[in-house]
Amino acid sequence: MGETKQEKYSRISKEIVEYVGGMDNIQGTAHCATRLRIVLKNNDLADMEKLDDVDLAKGVFIAGNQLQIIFGAGLVNEVYEVFSHYTHTENMSLRDIKDQSNKKQNPVQTVIKSLSDVFIDIMPGILAAALLTGITGVLGNWDVVKNNETLFALNKLVSLASNGIFAILPMAVCYSACKRYGGKPILGLVVGAIMLDSSLANAYSVGNGTVVPDVIRIFGLPIELVGFQGGIIIALMMGFVTAKLDIFFDKKIPDVVKLLFSPLCTVFISTVLLFTIVGPVGRELSSAITNGLVWMTQNLGALGYAFFAGVQQIIVITGLHHILGAVEAQLIADTGRNFLNPLMSVALMGQGGAVLGYLVLNWKNNKAKELCLSSFASTLFGISEPAIFGVNLRYKFPLIGGCIGGALAGAYVYFANLASLGFGTTALPGIAICDPANNGYINYIIAHVIALAGGFIFAVILGKTKGQSKEVKNDEKVTENVVEFNGEIEILSPVKGEVKNVTESTDQTFASKAMGDGIAVTVSEGKVVAPADGKISFVFPSKHAVGLTFKDGSSALIHCGIDTVNLNGEGFESFVAINQEVKQGDVLLIFDQDLIEKKGYSTETMMVFELNEGRQVEMKYTGATKGEDIVAIIK
């Protein structure tokens, strides 16, 4: 007689405790719709390989200082109930565990995370401008465009559109930084506008000696009235300063005059600090960063490029890579080109090649095929986390092989003088922002082929030298409640918006397909409806996720937003209960898009499928939808 569910979950709980370093190493536990989350005192004590082999676990990784074990919708609730009781942590909330995680972040991690958050809001504008810059760069070289009045005019408009964000980038950064650090975003926008005021001497003109700035004095201190065009680092600093001043004056000034004097004091003092302290210090810091990177290219040559591309994905593991966005923006502002972007791209592609190398070595293992193919697909679109955490770091030798492949391609980037005109996108999408000069597009492709081949070859060599690392386990299949229905089930999008494959989701867990195949939707309306007839299998307490079982026994998880579990239900309203029968199109829940985004969370909504034995899903549709399009068919 086999073990009961209770016995199985108890065994799993005991194994997890053993593999994380014992009961004394556990600070707190909680769970979201799909993952068991554990905060450990010392993450180094966790045996990630053994944790990954825990029965029913679909993956394990560490993010945000939390050990997260993927069990899947519904199952995680049952495992957590037993695990939390076993570890005496059943009274902890997600807010509690998040507080425990934040306590473990050192100042450097906190700064890096906040810098990353600042650029998330303005990234669409930067990417659009970079893509348009690449287009106009190519079209401008064609004689048919130069000689045709209409095509010339259209290309001129493309050129104007491409310059927009870069002309006001410091203003956009200051706005986003002020918002991120808790100030009123409009005050960040005002201070950003002051940085670019037309009455100030243009920073580029002053830099090349064509303009001499006016000088004023405050208590004898000379202040040059120079604008801050290209001052990305300064804008980041000013956004922080403005936010903190705004918070301070809001607390100190009486309510009766707060509306008048709080913004007045914030903007004026921010302006004084901009020209007396923050601006000069920021200019020196920006110059040091840019000059340091340029020095590397001029003095270390191919070796410097190879070293950066070789270790960049190691930096991704630490989380320090988030700071590079600010450095890239500063490089573009100072030099017009970004040589770091193609280096990061080939570093990522080297890891993709290593995944394929590991796959070849484990070709007979079905779980390896599933994991490696989805992880490799993610690298093609600039997402390396599934490859790194799912395969390469876990087995170590693929990570080393990928680094070698990236280093080889990095040297080629140097010799080809390859660069990008923007930042924020790599791999296949990254070719769109590649600088077309010096046969840029061709060299971009060659560099990535080198990285892919290098990662693949060295992973295979290292794997065979090691006599093969342990293989990925095959999933144990347990069939319960077999359902006889074998017809097709048409699945509609549960929300209105832009439908894309789940591999393009910005949530790495869903993008890696660890939760199953499905879709991700950039939402245009916060109303979630039943994608097909079925029965509600669960409603998560925070109301951000709901499960639905179809008549063939297959099920779907609809997960609204990324990390929105932290809102504890704020902004969400549910209209269904467990075991309730629903018809296609019935409203399941609604959420307040504006509130969720104001809180700093993405409203991207994912729908993934867990198929009954013998069933398969065919994805049918991507693009804009009002909800009536069939996005998948289960058959």
Coordinates of N, CA and C in Angstrom, one line a residue, residues 13-29 38-47 51 67 83 86-87 89:
S13 N 8.7 17.5 3.6 CA 9.0 18.5 4.5 C 10.3 18.2 5.3
K14 N 10.5 17.0 5.7 CA 11.7 16.6 6.4 C 12.9 16.7 5.5
E15 N 12.7 16.3 4.2 CA 13.8 16.3 3.3 C 14.3 17.8 3.0
I16 N 13.3 18.7 2.9 CA 13.6 20.1 2.7 C 14.4 20.7 3.8
V17 N 13.9 20.4 5.0 CA 14.6 20.9 6.2 C 16.0 20.4 6.3
E18 N 16.2 19.1 6.0 CA 17.6 18.6 6.0 C 18.4 19.3 4.9
Y19 N 17.9 19.5 3.7 CA 18.7 20.0 2.6 C 18.9 21.5 2.7
V20 N 18.2 22.2 3.6 CA 18.4 23.7 3.7 C 19.3 24.0 4.9
G21 N 19.8 22.9 5.6 CA 20.8 23.1 6.7 C 20.2 23.0 8.0
G22 N 19.0 22.4 8.1 CA 18.4 22.1 9.4 C 17.4 23.2 9.9
M23 N 16.7 22.8 10.9 CA 15.6 23.7 11.4 C 16.2 25.0 11.9
D24 N 17.4 25.0 12.4 CA 17.9 26.3 13.0 C 18.3 27.3 11.9
N25 N 18.4 26.8 10.6 CA 18.7 27.7 9.5 C 17.5 28.4 8.9
I26 N 16.3 28.1 9.4 CA 15.1 28.6 8.8 C 14.6 29.8 9.6
Q27 N 14.5 31.0 8.9 CA 13.9 32.1 9.6 C 12.4 32.3 9.4
G28 N 11.9 31.9 8.3 CA 10.5 32.1 8.0 C 10.1 31.4 6.8
T29 N 8.8 31.1 6.7 CA 8.3 30.4 5.5 C 6.9 31.0 5.1
I38 N 11.1 30.3 1.4 CA 11.8 30.1 2.7 C 12.9 31.1 2.8
V39 N 12.9 31.8 3.9 CA 14.1 32.7 4.2 C 15.0 31.9 5.2
L40 N 16.3 31.8 4.7 CA 17.3 31.1 5.5 C 18.3 32.1 6.2
K41 N 18.8 31.7 7.3 CA 19.8 32.5 7.9 C 21.1 32.5 7.0
N42 N 21.4 31.4 6.5 CA 22.6 31.3 5.6 C 22.3 30.5 4.4
N43 N 22.2 31.2 3.2 CA 21.8 30.5 2.0 C 22.8 29.5 1.5
D44 N 24.1 29.7 2.0 CA 25.2 28.8 1.5 C 25.0 27.4 2.1
L45 N 24.2 27.2 3.1 CA 24.0 25.9 3.7 C 23.0 25.0 2.9
A46 N 22.3 25.7 2.0 CA 21.3 25.0 1.2 C 21.9 24.1 0.1
D47 N 21.6 22.9 0.0 CA 22.1 22.0 -1.0 C 21.1 22.1 -2.2
L51 N 17.8 19.7 -3.2 CA 16.5 20.3 -3.1 C 15.7 20.2 -4.5
L67 N 14.7 31.5 -0.7 CA 14.8 30.2 -1.3 C 13.3 29.9 -1.8
F83 N 4.4 21.6 5.8 CA 5.8 22.1 6.0 C 5.8 23.2 7.1
Y86 N 5.3 21.6 10.4 CA 6.5 20.9 10.8 C 7.6 21.8 11.3
T87 N 7.7 23.0 10.7 CA 8.8 23.9 11.0 C 8.3 25.0 12.0
T89 N 6.2 27.5 11.6 CA 6.2 28.8 11.0 C 4.9 29.1 10.3

